[in-house]
Coordinates of C-alpha atoms and ligand atoms in Angstrom, one line a residue:
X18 CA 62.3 105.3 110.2
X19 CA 65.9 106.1 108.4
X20 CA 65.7 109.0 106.3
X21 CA 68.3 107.7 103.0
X22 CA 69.6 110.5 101.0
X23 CA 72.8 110.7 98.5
X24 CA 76.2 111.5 99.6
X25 CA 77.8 113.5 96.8
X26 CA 80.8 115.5 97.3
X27 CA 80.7 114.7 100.6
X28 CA 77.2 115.8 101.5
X29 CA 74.2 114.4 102.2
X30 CA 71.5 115.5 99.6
X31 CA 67.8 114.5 98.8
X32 CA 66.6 113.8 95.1
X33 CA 65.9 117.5 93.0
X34 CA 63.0 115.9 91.4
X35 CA 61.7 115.7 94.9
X36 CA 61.5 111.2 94.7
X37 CA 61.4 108.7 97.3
X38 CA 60.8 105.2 97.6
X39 CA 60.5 103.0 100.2
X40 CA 62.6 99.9 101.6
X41 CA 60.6 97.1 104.0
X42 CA 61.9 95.0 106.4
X43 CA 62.5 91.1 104.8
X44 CA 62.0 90.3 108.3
X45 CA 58.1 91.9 108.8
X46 CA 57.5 94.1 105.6
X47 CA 57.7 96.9 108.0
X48 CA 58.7 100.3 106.1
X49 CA 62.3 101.3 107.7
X50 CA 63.2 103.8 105.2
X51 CA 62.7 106.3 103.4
X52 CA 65.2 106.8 100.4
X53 CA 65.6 109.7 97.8
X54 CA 66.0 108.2 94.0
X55 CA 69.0 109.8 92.4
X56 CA 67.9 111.8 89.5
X57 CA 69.9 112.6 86.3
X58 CA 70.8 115.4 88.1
X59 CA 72.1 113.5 91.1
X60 CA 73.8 111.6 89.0
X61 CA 75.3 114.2 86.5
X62 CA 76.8 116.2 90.3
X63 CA 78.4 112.9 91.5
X64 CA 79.8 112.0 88.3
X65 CA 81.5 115.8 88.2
X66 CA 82.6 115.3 91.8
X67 CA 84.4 112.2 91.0
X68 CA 85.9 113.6 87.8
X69 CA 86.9 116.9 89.6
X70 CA 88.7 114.5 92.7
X71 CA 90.9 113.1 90.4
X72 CA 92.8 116.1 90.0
X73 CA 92.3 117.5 93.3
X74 CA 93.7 116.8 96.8
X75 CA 93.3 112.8 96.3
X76 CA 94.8 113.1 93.1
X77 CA 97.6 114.4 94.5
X78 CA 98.4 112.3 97.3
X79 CA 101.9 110.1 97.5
X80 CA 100.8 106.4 97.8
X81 CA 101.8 106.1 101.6
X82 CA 99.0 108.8 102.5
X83 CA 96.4 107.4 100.5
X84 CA 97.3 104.0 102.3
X85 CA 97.3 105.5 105.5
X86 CA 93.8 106.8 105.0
X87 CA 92.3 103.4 103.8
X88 CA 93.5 101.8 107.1
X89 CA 91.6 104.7 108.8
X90 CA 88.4 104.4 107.0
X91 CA 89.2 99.8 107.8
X92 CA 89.7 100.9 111.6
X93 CA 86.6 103.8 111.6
X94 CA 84.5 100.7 109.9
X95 CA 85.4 98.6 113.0
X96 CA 85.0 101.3 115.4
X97 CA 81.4 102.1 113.9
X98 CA 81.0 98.0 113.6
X99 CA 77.6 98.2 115.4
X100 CA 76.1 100.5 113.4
X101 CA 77.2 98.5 110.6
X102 CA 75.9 95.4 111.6
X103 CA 72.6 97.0 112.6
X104 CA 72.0 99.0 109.3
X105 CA 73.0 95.6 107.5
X106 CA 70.5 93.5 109.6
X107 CA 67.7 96.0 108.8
X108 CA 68.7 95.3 105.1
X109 CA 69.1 92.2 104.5
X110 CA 67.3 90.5 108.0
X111 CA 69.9 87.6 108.0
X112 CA 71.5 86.5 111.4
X113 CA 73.3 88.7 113.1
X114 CA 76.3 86.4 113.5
X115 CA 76.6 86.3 109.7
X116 CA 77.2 90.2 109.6
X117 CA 79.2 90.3 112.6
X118 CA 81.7 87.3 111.8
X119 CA 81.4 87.8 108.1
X120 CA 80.1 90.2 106.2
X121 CA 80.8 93.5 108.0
X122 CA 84.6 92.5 108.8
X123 CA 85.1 91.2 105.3
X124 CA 84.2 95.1 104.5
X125 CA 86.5 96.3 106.8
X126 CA 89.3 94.0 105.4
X127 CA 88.7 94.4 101.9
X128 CA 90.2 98.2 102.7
X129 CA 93.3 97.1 104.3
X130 CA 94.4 94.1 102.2
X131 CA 94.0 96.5 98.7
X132 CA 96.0 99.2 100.3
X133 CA 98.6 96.5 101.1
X134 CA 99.0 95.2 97.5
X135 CA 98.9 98.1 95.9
X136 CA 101.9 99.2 98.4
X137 CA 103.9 96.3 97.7
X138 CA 102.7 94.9 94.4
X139 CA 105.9 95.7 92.1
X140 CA 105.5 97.2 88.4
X141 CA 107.3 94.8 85.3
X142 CA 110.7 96.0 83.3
X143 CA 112.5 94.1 80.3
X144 CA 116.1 95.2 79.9
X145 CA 115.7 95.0 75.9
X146 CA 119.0 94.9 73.9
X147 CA 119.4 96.6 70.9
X148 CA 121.9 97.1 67.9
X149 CA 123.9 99.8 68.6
X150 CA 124.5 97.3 72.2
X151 CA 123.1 99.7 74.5
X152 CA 120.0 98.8 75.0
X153 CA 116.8 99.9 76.5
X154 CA 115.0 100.1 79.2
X155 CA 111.0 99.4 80.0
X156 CA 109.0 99.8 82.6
X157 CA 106.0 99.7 83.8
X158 CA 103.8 102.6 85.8
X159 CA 100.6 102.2 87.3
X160 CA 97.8 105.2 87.1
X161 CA 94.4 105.1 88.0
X162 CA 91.7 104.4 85.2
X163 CA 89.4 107.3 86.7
X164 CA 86.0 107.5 87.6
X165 CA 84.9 104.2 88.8
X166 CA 81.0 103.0 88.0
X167 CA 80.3 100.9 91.4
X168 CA 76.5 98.5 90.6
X169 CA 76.4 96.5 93.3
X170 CA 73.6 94.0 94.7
X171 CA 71.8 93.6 97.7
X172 CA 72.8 89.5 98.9
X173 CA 75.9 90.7 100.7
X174 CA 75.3 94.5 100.3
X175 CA 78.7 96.1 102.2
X176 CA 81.1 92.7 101.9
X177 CA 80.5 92.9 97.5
X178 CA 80.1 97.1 97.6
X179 CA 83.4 97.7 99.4
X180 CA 85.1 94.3 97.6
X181 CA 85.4 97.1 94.7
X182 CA 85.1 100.3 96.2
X183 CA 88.7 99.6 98.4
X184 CA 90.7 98.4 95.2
X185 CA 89.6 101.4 93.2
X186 CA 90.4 103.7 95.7
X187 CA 93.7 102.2 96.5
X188 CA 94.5 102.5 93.2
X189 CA 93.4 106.4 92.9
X190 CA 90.3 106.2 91.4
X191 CA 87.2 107.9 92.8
X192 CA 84.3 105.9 92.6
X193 CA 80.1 106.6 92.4
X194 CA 78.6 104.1 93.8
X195 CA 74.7 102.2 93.3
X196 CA 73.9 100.3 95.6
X197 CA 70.8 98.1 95.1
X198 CA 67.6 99.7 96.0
X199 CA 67.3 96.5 98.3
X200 CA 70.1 97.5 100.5
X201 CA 71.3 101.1 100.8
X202 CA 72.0 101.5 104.6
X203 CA 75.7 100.4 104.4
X204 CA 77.0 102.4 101.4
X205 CA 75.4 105.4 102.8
X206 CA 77.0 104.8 106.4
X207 CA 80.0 104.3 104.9
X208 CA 79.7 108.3 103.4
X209 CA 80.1 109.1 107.2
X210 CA 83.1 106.9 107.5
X211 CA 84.8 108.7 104.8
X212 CA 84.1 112.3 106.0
X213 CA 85.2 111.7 109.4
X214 CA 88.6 110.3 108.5
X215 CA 89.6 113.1 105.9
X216 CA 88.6 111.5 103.0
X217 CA 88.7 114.2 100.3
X218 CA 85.1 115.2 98.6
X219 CA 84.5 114.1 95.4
X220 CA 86.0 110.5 96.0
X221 CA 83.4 108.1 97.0
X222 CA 80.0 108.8 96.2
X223 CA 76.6 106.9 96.4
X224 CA 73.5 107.6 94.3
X225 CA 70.1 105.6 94.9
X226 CA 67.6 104.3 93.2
X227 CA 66.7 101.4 90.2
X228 CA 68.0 100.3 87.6
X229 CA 66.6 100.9 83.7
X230 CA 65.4 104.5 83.8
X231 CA 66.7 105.2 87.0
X232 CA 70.0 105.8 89.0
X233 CA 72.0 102.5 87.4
X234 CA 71.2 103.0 83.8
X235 CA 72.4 106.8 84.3
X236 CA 75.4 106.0 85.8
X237 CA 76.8 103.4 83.2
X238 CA 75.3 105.6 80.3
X239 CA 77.5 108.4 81.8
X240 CA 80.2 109.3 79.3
X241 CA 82.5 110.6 82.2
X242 CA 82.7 107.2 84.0
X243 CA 85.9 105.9 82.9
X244 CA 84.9 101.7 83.9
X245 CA 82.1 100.1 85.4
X246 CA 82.5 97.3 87.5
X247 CA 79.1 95.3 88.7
X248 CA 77.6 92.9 90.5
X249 CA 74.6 90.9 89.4
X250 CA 72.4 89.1 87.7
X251 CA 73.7 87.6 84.4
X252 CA 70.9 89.3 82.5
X253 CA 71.7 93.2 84.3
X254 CA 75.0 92.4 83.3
X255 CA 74.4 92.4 79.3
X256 CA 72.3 95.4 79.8
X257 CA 75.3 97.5 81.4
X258 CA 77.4 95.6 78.5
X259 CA 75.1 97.2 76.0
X260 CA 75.7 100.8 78.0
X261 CA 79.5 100.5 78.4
X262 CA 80.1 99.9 75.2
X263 CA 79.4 103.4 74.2
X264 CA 82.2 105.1 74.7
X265 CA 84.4 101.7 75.1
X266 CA 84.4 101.6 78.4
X267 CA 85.9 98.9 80.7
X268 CA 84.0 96.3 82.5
X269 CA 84.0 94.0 85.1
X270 CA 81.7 91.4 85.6
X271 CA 80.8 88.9 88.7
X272 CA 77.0 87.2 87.8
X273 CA 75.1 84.3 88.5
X274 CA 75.5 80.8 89.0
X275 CA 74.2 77.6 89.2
X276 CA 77.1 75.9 91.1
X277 CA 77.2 72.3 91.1
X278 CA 78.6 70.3 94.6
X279 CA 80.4 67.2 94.0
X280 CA 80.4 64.5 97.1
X281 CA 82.6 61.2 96.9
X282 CA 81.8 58.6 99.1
X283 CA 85.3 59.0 100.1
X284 CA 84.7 62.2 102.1
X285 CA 84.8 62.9 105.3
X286 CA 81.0 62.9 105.5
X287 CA 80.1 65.3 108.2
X288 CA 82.1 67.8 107.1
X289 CA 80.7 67.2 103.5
X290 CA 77.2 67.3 105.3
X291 CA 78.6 70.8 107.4
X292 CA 80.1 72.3 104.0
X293 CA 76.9 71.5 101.7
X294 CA 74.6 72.6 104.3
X295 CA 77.0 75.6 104.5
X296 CA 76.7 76.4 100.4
X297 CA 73.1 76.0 100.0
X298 CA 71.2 77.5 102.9
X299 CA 73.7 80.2 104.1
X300 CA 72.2 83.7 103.7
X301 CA 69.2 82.0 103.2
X302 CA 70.6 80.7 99.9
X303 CA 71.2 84.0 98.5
X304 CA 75.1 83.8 98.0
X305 CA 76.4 83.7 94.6
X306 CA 78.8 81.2 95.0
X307 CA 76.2 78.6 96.4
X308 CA 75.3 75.1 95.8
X309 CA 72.0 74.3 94.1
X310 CA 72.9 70.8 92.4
X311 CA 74.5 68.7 94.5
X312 CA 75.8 65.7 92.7
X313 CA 76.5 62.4 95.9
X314 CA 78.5 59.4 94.5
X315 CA 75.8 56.5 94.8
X316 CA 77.0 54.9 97.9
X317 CA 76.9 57.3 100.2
X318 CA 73.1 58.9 98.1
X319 CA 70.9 57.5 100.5
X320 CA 72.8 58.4 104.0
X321 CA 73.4 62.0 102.4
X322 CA 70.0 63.1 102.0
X323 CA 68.9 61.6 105.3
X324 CA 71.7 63.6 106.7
X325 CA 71.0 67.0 105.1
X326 CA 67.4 66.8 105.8
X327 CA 67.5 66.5 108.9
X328 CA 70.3 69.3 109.5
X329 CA 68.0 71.4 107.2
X330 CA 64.8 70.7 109.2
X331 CA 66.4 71.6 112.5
X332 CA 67.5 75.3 111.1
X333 CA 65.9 78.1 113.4
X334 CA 64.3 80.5 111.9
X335 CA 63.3 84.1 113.5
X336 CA 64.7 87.7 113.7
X337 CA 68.7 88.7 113.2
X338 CA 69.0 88.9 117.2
X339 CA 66.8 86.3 118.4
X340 CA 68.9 83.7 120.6
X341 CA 70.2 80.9 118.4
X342 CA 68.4 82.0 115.1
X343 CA 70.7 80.6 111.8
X344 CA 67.5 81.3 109.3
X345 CA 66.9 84.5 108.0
X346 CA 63.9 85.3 105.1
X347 CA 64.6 86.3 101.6
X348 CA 65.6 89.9 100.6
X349 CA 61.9 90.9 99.5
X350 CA 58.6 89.9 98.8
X351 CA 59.6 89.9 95.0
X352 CA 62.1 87.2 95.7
X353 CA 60.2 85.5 97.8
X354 CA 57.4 85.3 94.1
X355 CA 60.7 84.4 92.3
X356 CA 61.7 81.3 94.9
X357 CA 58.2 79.9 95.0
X358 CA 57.6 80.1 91.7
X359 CA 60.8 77.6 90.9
X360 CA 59.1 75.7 94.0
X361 CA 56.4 74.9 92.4
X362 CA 57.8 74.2 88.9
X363 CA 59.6 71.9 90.6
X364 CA 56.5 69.8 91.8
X365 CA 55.3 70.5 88.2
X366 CA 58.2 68.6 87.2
X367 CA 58.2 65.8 88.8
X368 CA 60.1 66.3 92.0
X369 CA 60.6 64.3 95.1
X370 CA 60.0 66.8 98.0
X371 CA 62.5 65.4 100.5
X372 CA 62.0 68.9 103.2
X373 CA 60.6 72.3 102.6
X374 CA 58.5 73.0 99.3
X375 CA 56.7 75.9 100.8
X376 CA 56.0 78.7 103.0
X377 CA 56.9 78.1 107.2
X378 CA 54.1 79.6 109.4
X379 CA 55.6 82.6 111.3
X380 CA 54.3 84.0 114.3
X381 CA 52.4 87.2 115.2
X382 CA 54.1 90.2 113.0
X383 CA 56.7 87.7 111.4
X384 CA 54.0 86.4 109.0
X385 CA 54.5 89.4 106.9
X386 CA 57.8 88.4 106.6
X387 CA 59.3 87.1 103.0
X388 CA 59.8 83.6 104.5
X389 CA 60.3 80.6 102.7
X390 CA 61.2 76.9 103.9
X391 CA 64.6 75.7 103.3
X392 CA 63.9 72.8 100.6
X393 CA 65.5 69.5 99.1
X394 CA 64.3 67.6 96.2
X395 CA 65.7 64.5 94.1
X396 CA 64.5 62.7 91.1
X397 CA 64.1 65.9 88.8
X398 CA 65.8 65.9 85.2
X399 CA 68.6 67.7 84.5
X400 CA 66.3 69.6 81.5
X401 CA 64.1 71.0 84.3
X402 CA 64.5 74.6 85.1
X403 CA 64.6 74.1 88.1
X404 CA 68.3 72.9 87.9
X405 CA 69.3 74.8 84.6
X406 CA 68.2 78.7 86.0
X407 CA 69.5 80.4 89.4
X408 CA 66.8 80.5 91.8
X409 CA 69.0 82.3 94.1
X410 CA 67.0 80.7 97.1
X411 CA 67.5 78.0 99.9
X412 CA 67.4 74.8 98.1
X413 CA 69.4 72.3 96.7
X414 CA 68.7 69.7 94.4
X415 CA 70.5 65.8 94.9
X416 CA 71.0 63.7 92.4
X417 CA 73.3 60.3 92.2
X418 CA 76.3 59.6 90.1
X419 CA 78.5 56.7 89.4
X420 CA 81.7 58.0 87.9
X421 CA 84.2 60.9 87.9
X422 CA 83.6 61.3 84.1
X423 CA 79.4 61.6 84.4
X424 CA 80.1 63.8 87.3
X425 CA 82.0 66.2 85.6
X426 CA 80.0 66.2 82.6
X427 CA 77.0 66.8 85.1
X428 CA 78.9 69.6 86.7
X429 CA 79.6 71.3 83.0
X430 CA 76.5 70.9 81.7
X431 CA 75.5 74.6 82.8
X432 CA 75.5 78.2 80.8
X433 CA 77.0 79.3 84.1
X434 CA 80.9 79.1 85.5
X435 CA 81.0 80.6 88.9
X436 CA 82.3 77.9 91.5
X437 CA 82.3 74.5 92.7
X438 CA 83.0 72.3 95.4
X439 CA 84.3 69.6 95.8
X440 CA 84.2 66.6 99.0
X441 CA 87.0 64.3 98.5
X442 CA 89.4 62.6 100.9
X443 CA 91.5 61.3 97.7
X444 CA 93.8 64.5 96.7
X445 CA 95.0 63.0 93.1
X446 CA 91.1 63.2 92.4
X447 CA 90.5 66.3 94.0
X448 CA 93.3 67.9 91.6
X449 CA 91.9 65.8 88.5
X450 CA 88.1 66.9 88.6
X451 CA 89.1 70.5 90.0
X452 CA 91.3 70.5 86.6
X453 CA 88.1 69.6 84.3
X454 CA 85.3 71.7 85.8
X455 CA 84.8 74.8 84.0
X456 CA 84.2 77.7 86.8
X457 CA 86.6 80.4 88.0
X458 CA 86.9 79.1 91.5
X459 CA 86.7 75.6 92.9
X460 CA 87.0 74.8 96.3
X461 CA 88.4 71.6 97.8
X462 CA 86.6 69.8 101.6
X463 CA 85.5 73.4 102.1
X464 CA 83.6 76.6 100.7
X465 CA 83.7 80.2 100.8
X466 CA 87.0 80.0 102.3
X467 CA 88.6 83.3 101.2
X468 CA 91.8 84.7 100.7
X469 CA 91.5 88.2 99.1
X470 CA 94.9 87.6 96.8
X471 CA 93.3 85.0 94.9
X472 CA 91.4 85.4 91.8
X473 CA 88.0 85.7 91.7
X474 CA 85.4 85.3 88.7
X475 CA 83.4 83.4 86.9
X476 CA 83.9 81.6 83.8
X477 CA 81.1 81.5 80.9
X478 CA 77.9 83.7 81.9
X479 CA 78.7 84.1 85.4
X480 CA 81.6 86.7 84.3
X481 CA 84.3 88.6 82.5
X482 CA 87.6 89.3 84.3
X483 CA 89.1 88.4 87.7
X484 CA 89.5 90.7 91.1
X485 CA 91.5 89.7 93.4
X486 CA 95.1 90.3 94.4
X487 CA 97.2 92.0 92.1
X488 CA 93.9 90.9 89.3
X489 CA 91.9 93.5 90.7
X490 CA 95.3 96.7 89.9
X491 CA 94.6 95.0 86.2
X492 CA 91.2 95.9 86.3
X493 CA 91.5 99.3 88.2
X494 CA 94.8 100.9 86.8
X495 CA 95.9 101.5 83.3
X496 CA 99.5 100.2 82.9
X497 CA 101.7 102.2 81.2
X498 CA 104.9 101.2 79.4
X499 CA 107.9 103.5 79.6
X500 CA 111.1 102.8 77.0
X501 CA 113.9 104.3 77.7
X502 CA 116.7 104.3 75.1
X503 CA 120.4 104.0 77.0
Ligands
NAD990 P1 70.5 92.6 89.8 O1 71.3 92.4 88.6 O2 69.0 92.6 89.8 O3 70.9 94.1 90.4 C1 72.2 94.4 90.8 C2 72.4 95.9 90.7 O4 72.2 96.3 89.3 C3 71.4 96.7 91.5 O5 72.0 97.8 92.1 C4 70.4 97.1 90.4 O6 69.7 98.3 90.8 C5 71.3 97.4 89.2 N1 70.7 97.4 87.9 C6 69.6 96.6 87.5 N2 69.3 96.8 86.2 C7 70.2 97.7 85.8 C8 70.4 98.4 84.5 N3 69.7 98.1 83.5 N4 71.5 99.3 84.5 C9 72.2 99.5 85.5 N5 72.1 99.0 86.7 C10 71.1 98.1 86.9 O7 71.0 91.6 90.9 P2 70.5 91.4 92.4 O8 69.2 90.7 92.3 O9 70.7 92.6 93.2 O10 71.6 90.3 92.9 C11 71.5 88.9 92.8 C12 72.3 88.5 91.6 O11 73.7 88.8 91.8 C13 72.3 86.9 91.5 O12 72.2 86.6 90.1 C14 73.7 86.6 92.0 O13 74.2 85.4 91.5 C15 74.5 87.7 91.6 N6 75.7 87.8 92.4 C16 76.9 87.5 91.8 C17 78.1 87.6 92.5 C18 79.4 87.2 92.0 O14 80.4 87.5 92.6 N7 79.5 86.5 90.9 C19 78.0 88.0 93.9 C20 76.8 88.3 94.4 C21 75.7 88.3 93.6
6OD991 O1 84.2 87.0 98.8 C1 84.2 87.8 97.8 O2 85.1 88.6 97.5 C2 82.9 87.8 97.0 N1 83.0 88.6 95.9 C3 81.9 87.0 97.4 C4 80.7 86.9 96.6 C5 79.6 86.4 97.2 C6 78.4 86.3 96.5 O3 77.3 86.2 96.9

């Protein structure tokens, strides 16, 4: 069993109050951890550290150097891969093709591509003319806000932690990191990562534990964190609103979703079939930016929903390293209530069960696993909770439409604004409905396709701000203006 402890100031160190709690396997509800809970105290040293680092060594390094060592700590990630991909397996229990292909070099990447931007991103000036006709000069310099509040989740634990931990430290910052209590093996492995490559104490911290009462509500109380930036349910999200606003701090916000998937007959259909399966089973449906209404124009209803069933019921299910497995279980047992309870509301409601519905049988130690069958259903109303709230599980729910207009008004009809997709083989409609549908990223005959210089958000509840490209130096740098009279 891994012993978890917090890396502050570049040590390892347990909890002073002497707490530990445990993290089970999703895949058996084996214990394979033991982790110390970040007290006040904990939290009080990292936050110092941080603060001190600014100032320090780190805060003193030309741009080039502190480039240089973000490529190191991208090329020790990938030289350390197989730890990574173990210790996220153990976390999460999803396929091990999904960490190797995906999430663990997305974390190594998300290193390299901010240290690039912030290398080559230029700073604005306005020649500015004045009445005596000499003029003025502005321009713009770049400094980092300061100590970083990291709350991250546990769906894509190292791919979302290091999406904010590499831009704030390309930019200067130092960051203390919480990773969810679900999922702390990465964030921790990656404290190695940074001592081994030079990275200077102080600048990248982790701290375990919960949230209210515990580690995360410390952290974004803390006066001395400059900006938090989080990951998360919608409703954690106010409650670290509520926190940062003492003291006015800056935040960043990526939340929920209900994401709505928009099929026109005119699609290519298998790849419609391939992308949808894609949104809303991937991860075991646990992905932010997935599908869980799926709105198929009516001619092609019928054939869709034969099609994804049957793609659905021939997922394999089983442990991360089993041969062929592309199912994983949910992150916890917790979940696993959460799921089932929209499962059954869902029959409550009225639902046609077109696959799934319930709990698989697993074999021999598996059974304690927090397993749940991939489901489909039709025929609910749009009212139902079931297709108003984020279940944040694999299922999906199909429904028929007849125009572009009712589709988009479908699509809209949501508190949330995270993403979309869209299967079209008509461009001039693709562009239209992309235009109208109120979320911060749409895709077009694909999903999850990702370049890192885009903006990323969510529109209504599902966020506040974009990261991203040159959006995430807005978040992560204060901009200063400097006039100079000629
Ligand atoms: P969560 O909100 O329960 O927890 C996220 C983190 O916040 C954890 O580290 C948790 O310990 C911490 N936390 C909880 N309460 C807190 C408090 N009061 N103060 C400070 N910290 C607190 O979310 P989760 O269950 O870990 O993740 C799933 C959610 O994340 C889903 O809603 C999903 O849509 C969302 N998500 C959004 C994106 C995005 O980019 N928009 C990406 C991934 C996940
Ligand atoms: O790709 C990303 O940068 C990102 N933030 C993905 C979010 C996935 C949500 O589950």
């Amino acid at each position: 069993m891994r012993q978890i402890d917090n890396f502050i100031n570049g040590e390892f160190v347990a909890s002073s109050v002497g707490r530990r709690f445990e993290k089970r396997s999703p895949v058996d509800n084996r214990v394979i951890a033991s982790i110390a809970e970040a007290g006040q105290p904990e939290v009080d040293q990292a936050v110092t550290a941080a603060k001190r680092a600014l100032t320090g060594e780190w805060g003193k390094l030309a741009t080039n150097e502190r480039v240089d060592l973000l490529y190191q700590v991208a090329d020790e990630i990938t030289r350390r891969f197989d730890d990574f991909v173990d210790a996220e397996m153990a976390d999460t229990g999803q396929p091990q093709h999904v960490m190797s292909q995906v999430f663990i070099p997305r974390g190594a990447a998300n290193f390299k591509v901010f240290a690039d931007i912030i290398k080559n991103v230029p700073t604005e000036s306005f020649h500015m003319d004045t009445p005596d006709g000499r003029g003025a000069l502005n321009y713009g310099v770049r400094v980092p806000k300061g100590v970083i509040g990291v709350v991250a989740p546990w769906n894509a634990p190292f791919l979302l932690m290091t999406w904010k931990v590499g831009p704030a430290l390309a930019c200067g910052n130092t960051v203390v990191v919480k990773p969810s209590e679900e999922s702390p093996l990465t964030a921790t492995l990656l404290g190695e990562v940074m001592n081994k490559v030079g990275i200077p104490k102080g600048v990248y911290n982790v701290i375990n534990g919960f949230g209210p009462d515990s580690a995360g509500e410390f952290l974004t109380r803390h006066k001395d964190v400059d900006a938090i930036t989080f990951t998360g349910e919608t409703r954690t999200g106010s409650a670290i609103m509520k926190a940062a606003s003492d003291g006015i701090r800056d935040v960043s916000f990526e939340m929920g979703g209900k994401n709505a998937g928009i099929v026109f007959a005119d699609c290519d259909f298998d790849k419609a079939i391939d992308g949808i399966f894609r949104s809303a089973f991937l991860n075991t449906g646990q992905v932010c930016l997935g599908t869980e209404r799926v709105y198929v124009e009516r001619p092609a209803f019928d054939r869709f929903v034969a099609a994804l069933k049957e793609k659905v019921e021939n997922v394999k299910f089983g442990r991360p390293t089993d041969n062929g497995v592309n199912y994983g279980p949910l992150i916890s047992q917790e979940h696993r209530q959460k799921v089932l309870s929209y499962y059954a509301k869902a029959k409550e409601d009225g639902a046609t069960i077109v696959t799934g519905g319930g709990v698989p049988e697993m074999p021999g130690e598996l059974a304690e696993g927090a397993w749940v069958q991939p489901t489909i259903w039709t025929d609910l109303q749009e009212s139902s909770a079931v297709i108003q709230e984020e279940i944040f599980g694999p299922c999906c729910h199909i429904r028929p439409f007849d125009t572009e207009e009712e589709v988009i008004e479908l699509a809209n009809a949501s508190d949330y604004g995270l993403s979309t997709t869209i299967w079209t083989d008509n461009l001039t409609r693709a562009h239209r409905v992309a235009a109208k549908v109120d979320v911060g990223i749409t895709w077009v005959n694909s999903w999850f396709l990702r370049d890192l210089r885009t903006a990323f958000g969510g529109a209504k509840t599902s966020g506040i701000g974009r990261e991203g490209g040159v959006h995430s130096l807005e978040f992560y740098t204060e901009m200063r203006n400097v006039c100079i009279k000629m």
